[in-house]
CSV table of C-alpha atoms in Angstrom, one decimal:
chain,number,residue,atom,x,y,z
D,1,MET,CA,22.5,-26.6,-10.4
D,2,HIS,CA,21.1,-23.6,-9.1
D,3,GLY,CA,21.7,-20.7,-6.6
D,4,ASP,CA,24.5,-20.2,-4.0
D,5,LEU,CA,23.9,-21.7,-0.5
D,6,LEU,CA,25.3,-19.9,2.8
D,7,ILE,CA,25.3,-21.8,6.1
D,8,ILE,CA,25.7,-19.8,9.2
D,9,GLY,CA,27.5,-21.9,11.8
D,10,ALA,CA,30.3,-24.7,11.4
D,11,GLY,CA,29.4,-26.7,14.5
D,12,ALA,CA,27.6,-30.0,14.5
D,13,THR,CA,24.3,-28.7,13.1
D,14,GLY,CA,25.8,-26.6,10.6
D,15,VAL,CA,28.0,-29.5,9.3
D,16,SER,CA,24.9,-31.8,9.4
D,17,VAL,CA,23.2,-29.2,7.1
D,18,PHE,CA,26.2,-29.0,4.8
D,19,VAL,CA,26.5,-32.7,4.7
D,20,ASN,CA,22.8,-33.4,3.8
D,21,ALA,CA,23.0,-30.3,1.3
D,22,VAL,CA,25.7,-32.1,-0.5
D,23,ARG,CA,23.7,-35.5,-0.6
D,24,THR,CA,20.5,-34.0,-1.8
D,25,ALA,CA,20.7,-30.3,-2.9
D,26,ARG,CA,21.9,-29.0,-6.3
D,27,HIS,CA,23.7,-25.6,-5.5
D,28,ARG,CA,26.7,-24.4,-7.4
D,29,SER,CA,28.4,-23.1,-4.4
D,30,ILE,CA,28.1,-23.7,-0.8
D,31,ARG,CA,29.9,-21.2,1.8
D,32,ILE,CA,29.9,-21.9,5.6
D,33,VAL,CA,30.4,-19.1,7.9
D,34,ASP,CA,32.0,-19.4,11.4
D,35,PRO,CA,35.0,-17.8,13.0
D,36,ARG,CA,35.9,-21.1,14.9
D,37,ASP,CA,37.4,-24.4,13.6
D,38,VAL,CA,34.7,-26.8,12.1
D,39,GLY,CA,33.1,-29.0,14.8
D,40,ARG,CA,34.6,-26.9,17.7
D,41,GLY,CA,31.6,-25.2,19.0
D,42,ILE,CA,30.8,-25.0,22.8
D,43,ALA,CA,29.0,-28.5,22.6
D,44,PHE,CA,32.0,-30.5,21.2
D,45,GLY,CA,34.9,-28.4,21.0
D,46,GLU,CA,36.3,-29.6,24.3
D,47,TYR,CA,39.3,-32.0,24.7
D,48,HIS,CA,39.2,-32.5,28.5
D,49,PRO,CA,38.7,-36.5,28.8
D,50,ASP,CA,36.2,-36.0,31.6
D,51,LEU,CA,33.5,-34.3,29.2
D,52,LEU,CA,31.7,-37.0,27.7
D,53,THR,CA,28.7,-37.1,25.3
D,54,ASN,CA,25.5,-37.0,27.0
D,55,SER,CA,24.0,-39.3,24.5
D,56,SER,CA,24.8,-42.6,23.0
D,57,CYS,CA,26.9,-42.8,19.8
D,58,GLU,CA,23.9,-44.2,17.7
D,59,ALA,CA,22.1,-40.8,18.5
D,60,ASN,CA,25.0,-38.6,17.2
D,61,SER,CA,25.1,-39.2,13.5
D,62,LEU,CA,25.0,-36.2,11.2
D,63,VAL,CA,23.1,-38.2,8.7
D,64,PRO,CA,19.8,-39.4,9.7
D,65,ASP,CA,19.6,-41.8,6.7
D,66,GLU,CA,22.6,-43.5,8.2
D,67,PRO,CA,22.1,-43.7,12.2
D,68,TYR,CA,25.5,-45.6,12.7
D,69,ASP,CA,27.5,-42.9,10.9
D,70,PHE,CA,29.4,-41.8,13.9
D,71,VAL,CA,29.8,-45.5,15.3
D,72,ASP,CA,31.3,-46.3,11.8
D,73,TYR,CA,33.7,-43.2,12.0
D,74,LEU,CA,35.0,-44.4,15.3
D,75,CYS,CA,35.6,-48.0,14.0
D,76,ASP,CA,37.3,-46.8,11.0
D,77,ARG,CA,39.6,-45.1,13.4
D,78,GLY,CA,40.2,-48.3,15.4
D,79,LEU,CA,38.1,-46.9,18.3
D,80,SER,CA,35.6,-49.9,18.5
D,81,ARG,CA,32.5,-48.7,20.3
D,82,ALA,CA,28.9,-50.2,20.8
D,83,PRO,CA,26.2,-48.3,19.6
D,84,HIS,CA,24.9,-47.5,23.2
D,85,ASP,CA,28.3,-46.2,24.4
D,86,VAL,CA,29.1,-42.6,25.3
D,87,VAL,CA,32.5,-41.2,24.3
D,88,GLU,CA,34.7,-38.1,24.8
D,89,ARG,CA,33.2,-35.0,23.4
D,90,ARG,CA,36.3,-34.3,21.5
D,91,LEU,CA,35.8,-37.5,19.4
D,92,LEU,CA,32.3,-36.1,18.1
D,93,GLY,CA,33.9,-33.0,17.2
D,94,GLU,CA,36.6,-34.7,15.2
D,95,TYR,CA,34.0,-36.7,13.6
D,96,VAL,CA,32.1,-33.4,12.6
D,97,ALA,CA,35.4,-31.9,11.2
D,98,HIS,CA,36.1,-35.1,9.3
D,99,ARG,CA,32.8,-35.4,7.6
D,100,PHE,CA,33.0,-31.8,6.6
D,101,GLU,CA,36.5,-32.4,4.8
D,102,GLU,CA,35.1,-35.7,3.4
D,103,TYR,CA,31.9,-34.2,1.9
D,104,SER,CA,33.8,-31.0,0.8
D,105,VAL,CA,35.9,-33.5,-1.4
D,106,LEU,CA,32.6,-35.1,-2.7
D,107,ALA,CA,31.1,-31.7,-3.3
D,108,ALA,CA,34.0,-30.7,-5.5
D,109,ALA,CA,33.8,-33.8,-7.4
D,110,ARG,CA,30.2,-32.9,-8.3
D,111,GLY,CA,31.1,-29.4,-9.5
D,112,VAL,CA,30.1,-27.5,-6.3
D,113,ARG,CA,32.3,-24.7,-5.0
D,114,VAL,CA,33.0,-25.0,-1.2
D,115,GLU,CA,34.3,-22.2,0.7
D,116,ARG,CA,35.0,-21.6,4.5
D,117,ILE,CA,34.8,-18.1,5.8
D,118,ARG,CA,36.2,-17.4,9.1
D,119,ALA,CA,33.9,-14.5,10.3
D,120,ARG,CA,30.8,-14.0,12.3
D,121,ALA,CA,27.5,-13.4,10.3
D,122,ARG,CA,25.7,-10.2,11.8
D,123,SER,CA,22.7,-9.6,9.3
D,124,ILE,CA,21.0,-10.9,6.6
D,125,GLY,CA,19.6,-8.3,4.0
D,126,LYS,CA,17.5,-8.8,1.0
D,127,ARG,CA,18.9,-7.8,-2.6
D,128,THR,CA,17.5,-8.6,-6.0
D,129,GLY,CA,17.2,-12.3,-6.6
D,130,GLY,CA,18.6,-13.3,-3.0
D,131,TYR,CA,20.4,-12.0,0.0
D,132,ARG,CA,23.4,-10.4,1.1
D,133,VAL,CA,24.9,-11.5,4.4
D,134,ALA,CA,26.9,-8.8,6.4
D,135,LEU,CA,30.0,-10.2,8.2
D,136,SER,CA,31.9,-9.2,11.1
D,137,ASP,CA,35.2,-8.5,9.0
D,138,GLY,CA,33.1,-5.7,7.1
D,139,THR,CA,32.6,-7.8,3.8
D,140,GLU,CA,29.3,-9.1,2.6
D,141,VAL,CA,28.6,-12.6,1.0
D,142,ARG,CA,25.7,-13.1,-1.4
D,143,ALA,CA,23.3,-15.9,-1.5
D,144,SER,CA,20.1,-17.2,-2.9
D,145,ASP,CA,19.5,-19.3,0.2
D,146,VAL,CA,20.6,-19.1,3.7
D,147,VAL,CA,20.4,-21.6,6.7
D,148,VAL,CA,20.9,-20.2,10.2
D,149,ALA,CA,22.6,-22.9,12.3
D,150,ALA,CA,24.0,-20.7,14.9
D,151,GLY,CA,24.6,-22.7,18.1
D,152,LEU,CA,24.7,-21.5,21.9
D,153,GLU,CA,27.1,-18.8,22.7
D,154,LYS,CA,25.9,-16.3,25.4
D,155,PRO,CA,26.0,-17.8,28.9
D,156,ARG,CA,22.9,-17.3,31.2
D,157,ILE,CA,23.9,-15.2,34.1
D,158,PRO,CA,21.8,-15.6,37.2
D,159,GLU,CA,20.4,-12.4,38.6
D,160,LEU,CA,22.5,-12.3,41.7
D,161,MET,CA,25.6,-12.3,39.7
D,162,ARG,CA,24.8,-9.8,37.0
D,163,ALA,CA,26.5,-6.9,38.8
D,164,HIS,CA,29.7,-8.9,39.1
D,165,GLN,CA,30.3,-10.0,35.5
D,166,ASP,CA,33.5,-8.2,35.2
D,167,ASP,CA,35.1,-9.6,38.3
D,168,PRO,CA,38.1,-11.9,37.5
D,169,THR,CA,37.1,-14.3,40.3
D,170,PHE,CA,33.7,-14.9,38.6
D,171,LEU,CA,33.2,-17.1,35.5
D,172,ALA,CA,30.3,-16.6,33.5
D,173,SER,CA,30.6,-20.2,32.2
D,174,PRO,CA,32.8,-23.3,32.9
D,175,PHE,CA,33.8,-23.4,29.3
D,176,PRO,CA,36.3,-23.6,27.8
D,177,ALA,CA,37.6,-26.0,30.4
D,178,ASP,CA,41.2,-24.8,29.7
D,179,ARG,CA,40.0,-21.3,31.0
D,180,LEU,CA,38.5,-22.7,33.9
D,181,ALA,CA,41.7,-24.5,34.9
D,182,ARG,CA,43.5,-21.3,34.5
D,183,ARG,CA,41.4,-19.0,36.6
D,184,VAL,CA,40.4,-21.5,39.2
D,185,PRO,CA,43.6,-22.5,41.1
D,186,PRO,CA,43.6,-26.3,42.6
D,187,GLY,CA,42.4,-26.4,46.3
D,188,SER,CA,40.1,-23.4,45.7
D,189,ARG,CA,36.5,-23.2,47.4
D,190,VAL,CA,34.0,-22.7,44.6
D,191,LEU,CA,30.4,-22.1,44.4
D,192,VAL,CA,28.8,-23.2,41.1
D,193,LEU,CA,25.6,-21.9,40.4
D,194,GLY,CA,23.4,-24.4,38.5
D,195,SER,CA,22.6,-28.0,38.7
D,196,ARG,CA,22.0,-29.3,35.4
D,197,GLN,CA,24.5,-30.4,32.6
D,198,SER,CA,26.9,-27.4,32.7
D,199,ALA,CA,26.9,-27.5,36.5
D,200,VAL,CA,27.8,-31.3,36.4
D,201,ASP,CA,30.6,-30.7,34.1
D,202,ALA,CA,32.0,-27.8,36.3
D,203,ALA,CA,31.8,-30.0,39.3
D,204,LEU,CA,33.5,-33.0,37.7
D,205,LEU,CA,36.2,-30.6,36.2
D,206,LEU,CA,36.7,-28.6,39.4
D,207,CYS,CA,36.6,-31.5,42.0
D,208,GLY,CA,39.1,-33.4,39.5
D,209,ASP,CA,41.7,-30.6,39.9
D,210,GLY,CA,41.3,-30.7,43.7
D,211,SER,CA,38.7,-27.7,44.3
D,212,ARG,CA,36.1,-28.0,46.9
D,213,VAL,CA,32.8,-27.3,45.1
D,214,THR,CA,29.2,-26.3,46.4
D,215,MET,CA,26.5,-26.6,43.7
D,216,ALA,CA,23.2,-24.6,44.3
D,217,SER,CA,20.2,-24.0,42.0
D,218,PRO,CA,16.7,-22.5,42.5
D,219,SER,CA,15.3,-26.0,41.8
D,220,GLY,CA,18.0,-28.0,43.8
D,221,GLN,CA,17.4,-31.0,41.4
D,222,LEU,CA,20.0,-32.8,39.4
D,223,PRO,CA,19.1,-34.6,36.1
D,224,ALA,CA,17.9,-38.0,36.4
D,225,VAL,CA,20.6,-40.9,35.7
D,226,ARG,CA,20.4,-43.2,32.7
D,227,THR,CA,22.8,-45.7,30.9
D,228,ALA,CA,22.2,-44.8,27.4
D,229,THR,CA,20.0,-43.0,24.7
D,230,PRO,CA,19.2,-46.1,22.5
D,231,LEU,CA,18.0,-45.0,19.2
D,232,LEU,CA,14.8,-47.0,19.2
D,233,PRO,CA,11.7,-45.5,17.5
D,234,ALA,CA,8.8,-44.3,19.6
D,235,SER,CA,6.6,-47.1,20.1
D,236,VAL,CA,3.5,-47.6,18.4
D,237,THR,CA,1.4,-46.5,21.5
D,238,ALA,CA,3.4,-43.1,21.6
D,239,SER,CA,3.7,-42.2,17.8
D,240,GLN,CA,0.0,-43.0,17.2
D,241,GLY,CA,-1.5,-42.0,20.5
D,242,ILE,CA,0.2,-38.5,20.8
D,243,ALA,CA,-0.8,-37.6,17.2
D,244,SER,CA,-4.4,-38.6,17.9
D,245,LEU,CA,-4.9,-36.5,21.1
D,246,ASP,CA,-7.6,-33.9,21.1
D,247,SER,CA,-5.9,-30.5,22.2
D,248,ALA,CA,-9.4,-29.4,23.6
D,249,ASP,CA,-9.8,-32.5,25.7
D,250,PRO,CA,-9.7,-31.4,29.4
D,251,ARG,CA,-8.0,-34.5,30.1
D,252,LEU,CA,-5.1,-33.9,27.6
D,253,VAL,CA,-2.2,-34.0,30.2
D,254,ARG,CA,-3.6,-37.1,31.8
D,255,LYS,CA,-3.8,-39.0,28.6
D,256,LEU,CA,-0.4,-37.8,27.5
D,257,THR,CA,0.9,-39.2,30.5
D,258,ARG,CA,-0.7,-42.5,30.3
D,259,ILE,CA,0.6,-42.8,26.6
D,260,MET,CA,4.1,-42.0,27.8
D,261,VAL,CA,4.0,-44.5,30.7
D,262,GLU,CA,2.3,-47.4,28.1
D,263,SER,CA,5.2,-46.6,25.9
D,264,VAL,CA,7.8,-47.3,28.6
D,265,ARG,CA,5.9,-50.6,29.7
D,266,GLN,CA,6.3,-51.7,26.3
D,267,CYS,CA,10.1,-51.8,26.9
D,268,ASP,CA,9.9,-53.3,30.4
D,269,ALA,CA,6.8,-54.8,32.2
D,270,ARG,CA,7.9,-53.8,35.6
D,271,PRO,CA,5.8,-50.9,37.1
D,272,LEU,CA,7.2,-47.3,36.5
D,273,ARG,CA,7.3,-46.9,40.2
D,274,GLU,CA,9.9,-49.4,40.4
D,275,GLN,CA,12.1,-47.6,38.0
D,276,MET,CA,11.9,-44.2,39.7
D,277,THR,CA,12.5,-43.1,43.1
D,278,GLY,CA,10.4,-41.0,45.9
D,279,ALA,CA,13.8,-39.5,47.5
D,280,THR,CA,13.6,-35.7,47.6
D,281,ASP,CA,17.1,-35.1,49.2
D,282,PRO,CA,19.3,-34.5,45.9
D,283,VAL,CA,22.1,-36.7,47.1
D,284,GLN,CA,19.9,-39.6,48.3
D,285,ARG,CA,18.0,-39.1,44.8
D,286,LEU,CA,21.2,-39.2,43.1
D,287,ARG,CA,22.4,-42.5,44.8
D,288,ALA,CA,18.8,-44.1,44.3
D,289,GLU,CA,18.7,-43.3,40.5
D,290,THR,CA,22.4,-44.6,40.2
D,291,ALA,CA,21.5,-47.7,41.5
D,292,LEU,CA,18.2,-48.0,39.5
D,293,ALA,CA,20.6,-47.4,36.3
D,294,GLU,CA,23.1,-49.9,37.2
D,295,SER,CA,20.4,-52.6,37.9
D,296,GLY,CA,19.1,-52.0,34.4
D,297,ALA,CA,15.7,-50.5,35.9
D,298,CYS,CA,15.4,-47.3,33.8
D,299,ALA,CA,13.5,-48.5,30.6
D,300,TRP,CA,12.2,-44.8,30.1
D,301,GLN,CA,15.6,-44.1,28.6
D,302,ASP,CA,14.7,-46.5,25.7
D,303,VAL,CA,11.7,-44.3,24.5
D,304,ALA,CA,13.5,-40.9,25.5
D,305,VAL,CA,14.7,-40.1,22.0
D,306,GLY,CA,11.8,-41.4,20.0
D,307,VAL,CA,9.2,-39.8,22.3
D,308,SER,CA,11.3,-36.5,22.4
D,309,ALA,CA,11.1,-36.5,18.5
D,310,GLU,CA,7.3,-37.0,18.7
D,311,LEU,CA,6.9,-34.2,21.2
D,312,ALA,CA,9.1,-32.0,19.2
D,313,ALA,CA,6.8,-32.4,16.2
D,314,TRP,CA,3.5,-32.4,18.1
D,315,ILE,CA,3.8,-29.4,20.7
D,316,PRO,CA,4.1,-26.7,18.2
D,317,THR,CA,0.9,-27.9,16.6
D,318,LEU,CA,-1.1,-27.3,19.9
D,319,PRO,CA,-3.2,-24.0,20.2
D,320,PRO,CA,-1.5,-21.6,22.7
D,321,PRO,CA,-3.6,-22.7,25.7
D,322,ALA,CA,-3.3,-26.3,25.3
D,323,ARG,CA,0.6,-25.7,24.4
D,324,ALA,CA,1.0,-24.0,27.8
D,325,LYS,CA,-1.0,-26.6,29.7
D,326,VAL,CA,1.5,-29.2,28.5
D,327,LEU,CA,4.6,-27.4,28.9
D,328,LYS,CA,3.6,-26.4,32.5
D,329,ALA,CA,2.9,-29.9,33.4
D,330,PHE,CA,6.0,-31.5,31.9
D,331,HIS,CA,8.5,-28.8,32.2
D,332,THR,CA,10.4,-30.1,35.2
D,333,VAL,CA,9.8,-33.8,34.5
D,334,GLY,CA,10.7,-33.3,30.9
D,335,ARG,CA,14.1,-31.6,31.5
D,336,ARG,CA,15.1,-34.0,34.0
D,337,TYR,CA,14.6,-37.0,31.9
D,338,ALA,CA,15.3,-35.6,28.4
D,339,THR,CA,18.5,-34.4,29.5
D,340,ALA,CA,19.5,-37.0,32.0
D,341,LEU,CA,22.9,-37.6,33.4
D,342,ILE,CA,24.9,-40.5,31.9
D,343,LEU,CA,25.8,-43.3,34.6
D,344,PRO,CA,29.7,-42.7,34.6
D,345,ASN,CA,29.1,-39.0,35.4
D,346,ALA,CA,26.7,-39.9,38.2
D,347,ARG,CA,29.2,-42.1,39.7
D,348,LYS,CA,31.8,-39.5,39.4
D,349,LEU,CA,29.5,-37.0,41.1
D,350,LEU,CA,29.0,-39.4,44.1
D,351,GLY,CA,32.6,-40.3,44.4
D,352,HIS,CA,33.3,-36.5,44.9
D,353,ILE,CA,30.3,-36.3,47.3
D,354,ASP,CA,31.6,-39.1,49.3
D,355,ARG,CA,35.2,-37.9,49.7
D,356,GLY,CA,33.8,-34.2,50.8
D,357,ALA,CA,35.1,-32.4,47.5
D,358,LEU,CA,31.4,-31.9,46.5
D,359,ARG,CA,28.3,-30.4,48.5
D,360,LEU,CA,24.9,-30.2,46.9
D,361,ALA,CA,23.1,-27.2,48.7
D,362,ARG,CA,19.5,-27.5,49.7
D,363,ASP,CA,18.9,-23.9,49.1
D,364,TYR,CA,19.8,-21.2,46.7
D,365,PRO,CA,22.0,-18.1,47.9
D,366,VAL,CA,20.1,-15.0,48.7
D,367,ARG,CA,23.1,-12.8,48.1
D,368,VAL,CA,26.8,-13.2,46.8
D,369,ARG,CA,29.2,-10.3,47.5
D,370,ARG,CA,32.9,-9.6,47.4
D,371,ARG,CA,34.6,-9.3,50.7
D,372,GLY,CA,38.1,-8.5,49.8
D,373,PRO,CA,39.8,-11.5,48.1
D,374,VAL,CA,36.9,-13.9,48.8
D,375,TRP,CA,33.3,-13.9,48.2
D,376,SER,CA,30.6,-14.0,50.9
D,377,VAL,CA,27.6,-16.4,50.3
D,378,GLU,CA,24.5,-15.4,52.3
D,379,TRP,CA,21.9,-18.2,52.5
D,380,PRO,CA,18.1,-18.1,53.3
D,381,ASP,CA,18.7,-19.6,56.8
D,382,GLY,CA,21.0,-16.7,57.7
D,383,ASP,CA,24.1,-18.8,57.4
D,384,VAL,CA,27.0,-17.2,55.6
D,385,SER,CA,30.0,-19.0,53.8
D,386,THR,CA,32.9,-18.1,52.0
D,387,VAL,CA,34.4,-19.1,48.7
D,388,ASP,CA,37.3,-18.1,46.5
D,389,ARG,CA,35.6,-18.3,43.1
D,390,VAL,CA,32.0,-18.3,41.8
D,391,VAL,CA,31.4,-20.3,38.6
D,392,SER,CA,28.0,-19.7,36.6
D,393,ALA,CA,26.8,-23.0,35.2
D,394,CYS,CA,23.1,-22.3,34.1
D,395,GLY,CA,23.5,-22.8,30.5
D,396,TYR,CA,23.2,-20.7,27.6
D,397,GLU,CA,20.8,-18.3,26.2
D,398,PRO,CA,19.0,-19.5,23.1
D,399,PRO,CA,20.1,-17.7,20.0
D,400,VAL,CA,17.7,-15.2,19.0
D,401,LEU,CA,17.0,-13.7,15.4
D,402,TRP,CA,15.7,-10.1,15.1
D,403,HIS,CA,13.7,-8.6,12.2
D,404,ASP,CA,14.1,-5.1,11.3
D,405,THR,CA,10.7,-4.0,10.0
D,406,THR,CA,12.2,-1.0,8.2
D,407,ASP,CA,14.0,-2.9,5.6
D,408,ASP,CA,13.0,-6.6,6.3
D,409,SER,CA,16.6,-7.5,7.2
D,410,ILE,CA,17.3,-10.2,9.7
D,411,HIS,CA,19.9,-9.6,12.5
D,412,LEU,CA,22.0,-12.2,14.0
D,413,GLU,CA,23.7,-9.7,16.6
D,414,HIS,CA,23.8,-5.8,17.1
D,415,ALA,CA,20.1,-5.7,16.2
D,416,PRO,CA,18.6,-2.1,15.9
D,417,ARG,CA,16.9,-1.1,18.9
D,418,HIS,CA,13.4,-1.1,17.1
D,419,ALA,CA,13.8,-4.8,15.7
D,420,LEU,CA,11.4,-7.4,16.9
D,421,PRO,CA,12.3,-11.1,17.8
D,422,VAL,CA,11.6,-13.6,15.2
D,423,ASP,CA,9.4,-15.5,17.5
D,424,ARG,CA,7.6,-18.2,15.1
D,425,LEU,CA,8.8,-20.7,12.7
D,426,GLY,CA,6.6,-22.8,10.4
D,427,ALA,CA,6.9,-26.6,10.2
D,428,ASP,CA,9.3,-26.0,7.1
D,429,LEU,CA,11.5,-23.9,9.5
D,430,ARG,CA,11.4,-21.0,7.2
D,431,ILE,CA,11.3,-17.5,8.4
D,432,ARG,CA,8.3,-15.5,7.6
D,433,THR,CA,8.6,-11.8,8.6
D,434,SER,CA,4.8,-11.6,9.6
D,435,ALA,CA,1.9,-13.9,9.6
D,436,GLN,CA,0.9,-12.7,6.1
D,437,ALA,CA,4.3,-12.6,4.5
D,438,PRO,CA,5.4,-15.3,2.2
D,439,PRO,CA,8.3,-17.6,3.4
D,440,GLU,CA,12.0,-16.4,2.9
D,441,ASN,CA,14.5,-18.5,1.3
D,442,ILE,CA,16.1,-18.3,5.0
D,443,TRP,CA,15.7,-21.4,7.2
D,444,VAL,CA,16.5,-22.2,10.6
D,445,VAL,CA,18.0,-25.4,12.2
D,446,GLY,CA,19.2,-26.4,15.6
D,447,ALA,CA,19.4,-24.3,18.8
D,448,ALA,CA,17.6,-21.2,17.2
D,449,THR,CA,14.5,-23.5,16.5
D,450,HIS,CA,13.9,-23.0,20.3
D,451,VAL,CA,10.8,-20.8,19.3
D,452,ARG,CA,9.3,-23.9,17.8
D,453,VAL,CA,10.5,-27.1,19.3
D,454,LEU,CA,11.5,-25.6,22.7
D,455,PHE,CA,14.5,-27.3,24.6
D,456,PHE,CA,14.4,-30.4,22.1
D,457,ALA,CA,16.4,-27.8,19.8
D,458,THR,CA,19.6,-28.6,21.3
D,459,LEU,CA,19.4,-32.5,20.7
D,460,LEU,CA,21.9,-33.4,17.9
D,461,TYR,CA,19.4,-35.9,16.9
D,462,ILE,CA,16.6,-33.5,16.5
D,463,ALA,CA,18.8,-30.9,14.8
D,464,ALA,CA,20.1,-33.5,12.2
D,465,HIS,CA,16.6,-34.5,11.2
D,466,GLN,CA,15.9,-30.9,10.8
D,467,ALA,CA,19.2,-30.6,8.7
D,468,LYS,CA,18.0,-33.3,6.3
D,469,ASP,CA,14.4,-31.9,5.9
D,470,VAL,CA,15.9,-28.4,5.0
D,471,ALA,CA,18.1,-30.0,2.7
D,472,LEU,CA,15.3,-31.7,1.0
D,473,GLN,CA,13.8,-28.5,0.4
D,474,LEU,CA,16.9,-26.9,-0.8
D,475,GLY,CA,17.1,-29.6,-3.5
D,476,ALA,CA,13.7,-29.3,-4.6
D,477,SER,CA,12.5,-26.9,-7.1
D,478,THR,CA,8.9,-27.9,-7.2
D,479,ALA,CA,6.6,-29.9,-4.9
D,480,ARG,CA,7.2,-33.1,-7.2
D,481,ASP,CA,10.9,-32.7,-6.6
D,482,LEU,CA,10.5,-32.5,-2.8
D,483,GLN,CA,8.5,-35.8,-3.1
D,484,GLU,CA,11.1,-37.6,-5.3
D,485,LEU,CA,13.9,-36.4,-3.1
D,486,ALA,CA,12.0,-37.5,0.0
D,487,GLU,CA,11.4,-41.1,-1.5
D,488,LEU,CA,15.2,-41.4,-2.3
D,489,SER,CA,16.1,-40.3,1.1
D,490,HIS,CA,14.2,-43.4,2.7
């Protein structure tokens, strides 16, 4: 055994690092730092029954080598679920906590000391032979290796609400759900800003409690609708075709589009136009896509996970001009389909729309102001409406790491003013403080890898594979060790 491992973050990603490290690494101690309970991050720390996982059980294993690990856990609890099913998010949080306890026992049996530290990690400084990690309780922890698995925490506040952040009738996020219920009385008129997953969750929670909701976003687009996220590998067409594309080819975007279409056709021979809708009105589009999903005409979902993994690996290798071209071409489509709605939630939204509890606004407010006890909402057409509460559901800011060049320290919060953001990660996910500097023994996994893999970083399937790759590196003292461990893991 060698060294002491410190994992920052005890959510699903952090525990995936822990589990994979216990399986493959050789540390004498593993500490995991997080002020919250294990598995109880924003993503899976909710208990409300209306909040479901947005991906199938089979895409939520913490252990890539055992893709049905979550399914097996549910079966062991007497909760028989098919691999394609979605479940309440609390079950995934409980699975994460259970696997942490289980692998803590396994680690102890192997002579590895495991410690949970309830604090926030603030900075990572260098010391002889390793690092010292400053914690929010004023203490420091020493480690030879550090893995940053920090999740999403800071809500994204839209510009028109930034002056109102301290108003008690404005909520910067719909989570936690019990806070939303406390601060929004049943029967309230609510403006929800956003139209993606967080906004859908907010609408479901609020409408379910009897509120009347208006949902508005700059795009006015809801995510697409799917029934599942099958854990199928990317087709041969996609996996071989994407990797072989020439980044200098002026037809790069067109060829990538063709590869993705052909990948879908391998799952369903029906033309792709028969699996999509041309409706532009958000409600009509939601109805049409729900009907397509119910009829099974959404084969694009069968390749979503595999193609997302291929793109997450390929896009970072592109030169900046080609990368920008691809991202510009696929930004809207990619987000709509990679983070699509699950069918049960689409049906619930339509139900709330049909009974008049939910309205999808065509436009985005130009101004929102307090008028005594209520909010005045001004729309582009000159119309003015009144609501009792405003909820921002625009998602979360991706975590940013900061490099202090004066002492080479890395800051997770309260960074000095002169610190620079860490804006690059290598394929090994190790931090390099400059292009010329050697890699640090500091790895980044999950949401904070957005600087490399973009929005794919929030997908647990991607994060778990990152965790496995980092664990292999942690367990290898030589390149030969790494190769041997990789072979054993397969």
